[in-house]
Amino acid sequence: MIYTIVENLQKGRSLLVDISQEQYCDKSIPPYYSSIGGHMRHILDMFHCVFSGYQNGRVDLTKRERNINVETFPSYATAYLDSIVQHLLNLEESDLSRTIQVVDDLGNGCCTVDSTLGAILAQAQSHTIHHYATIGYMLHHLGVTLKDDSFGLNPTTPKVLKY
């Protein structure tokens, strides 16, 4: 599981190398007018919350960094991503069953649920794939083609549906 997540994050690292800062910051694509940088920052913030809290048994997803430099400069995002990957690589498979509490605001205030480190990392992985799909949509509308034609596609998507 850990290496699958790392492999997926490395797709984001390749993206950061393959696009310009102008493309990274572009907010011209409807309907949300967000930037690729904003999505990358949001993805990495979720992982950061996990690694900021899991050792004390409480992951608070409302405590995201929201560092404007990460969504503005690909080099900051690359360093942030590399630190997340290092945290992942430092985990043991046995860590994944560790019980934690997860705090989040689902729309009506904060709630706390019991979970495991593995479950929250699986959620972060799914969250990453979802945002990669949105980034893929944005790249298409910016006329950018990546070397990795699977970027933004869930690995479980049947190959017949992949373009």
C-alpha atoms as one frame of an Amber mdcrd trajectory, in Angstrom:
protein
   0.000   0.000   0.000   2.734   2.464   0.954   4.581   1.995  -2.325   1.363
   2.357  -4.310   0.758   5.729  -2.673   4.372   6.783  -3.265   4.107   5.734
  -6.910   0.963   7.819  -7.296   2.559  10.855  -5.650   5.539  10.491  -7.997
   3.115  11.125 -10.870   2.493  14.493  -9.257   6.229  15.079  -9.010   6.578
  14.386 -12.734   3.783  16.869 -13.380   5.650  19.523 -11.397   8.706  19.031
 -13.607   6.767  18.920 -16.883   4.752  22.144 -16.631   5.694  25.803 -16.389
   5.019  28.026 -13.395   2.534  29.932 -15.564   0.593  26.711 -16.267   0.871
  25.735 -12.592  -0.759  29.008 -11.479  -3.290  29.432 -14.302  -6.837  29.983
 -12.994  -8.605  30.463 -16.334 -10.309  27.058 -16.643 -14.037  26.961 -15.824
 -16.104  26.007 -13.994 -14.039  26.447 -10.802 -11.225  28.772 -11.921  -8.759
  27.081  -9.606  -5.104  26.404 -10.321  -3.128  23.203 -10.659  -0.991  24.598
  -7.842  -4.035  24.943  -5.607  -4.973  21.325  -6.225  -1.425  20.091  -5.590
  -1.228  22.085  -2.365  -4.589  20.688  -1.253  -3.486  17.096  -2.006  -0.237
  17.470  -0.088  -1.892  19.270   2.832  -4.031  16.214   3.520  -0.952  13.999
   3.759   0.772  16.629   5.898  -2.143  16.549   8.352  -1.781  12.774   8.597
   1.933  12.946   9.327   1.552  15.885  11.706  -0.870  14.008  13.919  -0.739
  10.252  13.602   2.051   9.742  16.128  -0.038  11.326  18.874  -3.086   9.378
  17.669  -5.087  12.349  16.362  -5.158  13.454  12.718  -6.912  16.801  12.313
  -7.806  17.413   8.674  -8.989  20.940   9.498  -5.395  21.971  10.303  -4.161
  22.196   6.722  -1.086  24.334   6.044  -2.480  26.235   3.029   0.989  27.558
   2.203   0.556  29.979  -0.695   4.141  29.289  -1.848   3.262  25.628  -2.460
   0.429  26.597  -4.798   2.456  29.338  -6.496   5.892  27.800  -7.008   6.378
  24.252  -8.332   9.735  24.076  -6.514   8.004  24.525  -3.136   5.451  21.877
  -4.085   8.247  19.510  -5.103   9.983  19.925  -1.738   6.662  19.462   0.087
   5.882  16.343  -1.956   9.365  14.932  -1.336   8.906  15.363   2.430   5.557
  13.515   2.268   7.159  10.680   0.292   9.944  10.435   2.879   7.369  10.155
   5.676   5.621   7.378   3.751   8.863   5.497   3.148   9.673   5.680   6.862
   6.476   3.780   7.717   6.377   0.064   8.365   3.467  -2.042   7.113   2.595
  -2.713  10.756   2.057   1.044  11.294  -0.961   0.917   8.982  -3.104  -0.857
  11.584  -2.377   1.792  14.205  -5.623   3.197  15.661  -6.090   6.953  15.378
  -8.828   9.529  15.717  -9.592  11.629  12.652 -11.040  15.113  13.049 -12.724
  16.818  10.103 -15.412  19.357   9.358 -17.942  17.711   7.074 -19.983  20.896
   6.754 -21.749  21.250  10.101 -18.776  21.615  12.409 -15.994  19.310  13.465
 -16.550  15.657  14.165 -14.171  12.970  15.359 -14.162   9.355  14.188 -12.026
   6.363  15.043  -9.920   5.063  12.190  -6.531   3.593  11.381  -3.464   5.081
   9.776  -3.963   2.728   6.822  -7.564   3.847   6.330  -6.710   7.552   6.353
  -3.820   6.968   3.942  -6.174   5.027   1.639  -8.544   7.997   1.815  -5.677
  10.381   1.003  -4.737   8.178  -1.975  -8.297   8.244  -3.312  -8.446  11.991
  -2.694  -5.211  12.412  -4.676  -6.556  10.443  -7.651  -9.724  12.565  -7.611
  -7.712  15.793  -7.714  -5.354  14.407 -10.359  -8.440  13.847 -12.526  -9.391
  17.499 -12.089  -5.819  18.537 -12.879  -5.952  16.318 -15.983  -9.081  18.173
 -17.103  -7.305  21.484 -16.569  -4.215  20.329 -18.464  -6.386  19.256 -21.391
  -7.960  22.710 -21.574  -4.531  24.348 -21.327  -3.349  22.219 -24.259  -0.740
  20.440 -22.139   0.054  16.794 -22.817   1.999  14.899 -20.174   4.432  12.073
 -20.856   2.346   9.869 -18.530  -0.958   9.314 -20.330  -2.392   7.600 -17.239
  -2.212  10.767 -15.130  -5.604  11.476 -13.597  -6.998   8.010 -14.239  -7.781
   5.664 -11.391  -5.523   2.604 -11.709  -8.649   0.430 -11.477 -10.198   2.041
 -14.570 -10.580  -0.695 -17.179  -7.895  -0.357 -19.830 -10.554  -0.346 -22.548
 -11.815   2.994 -21.142  -8.380   4.623 -21.033  -7.744   6.999 -23.903
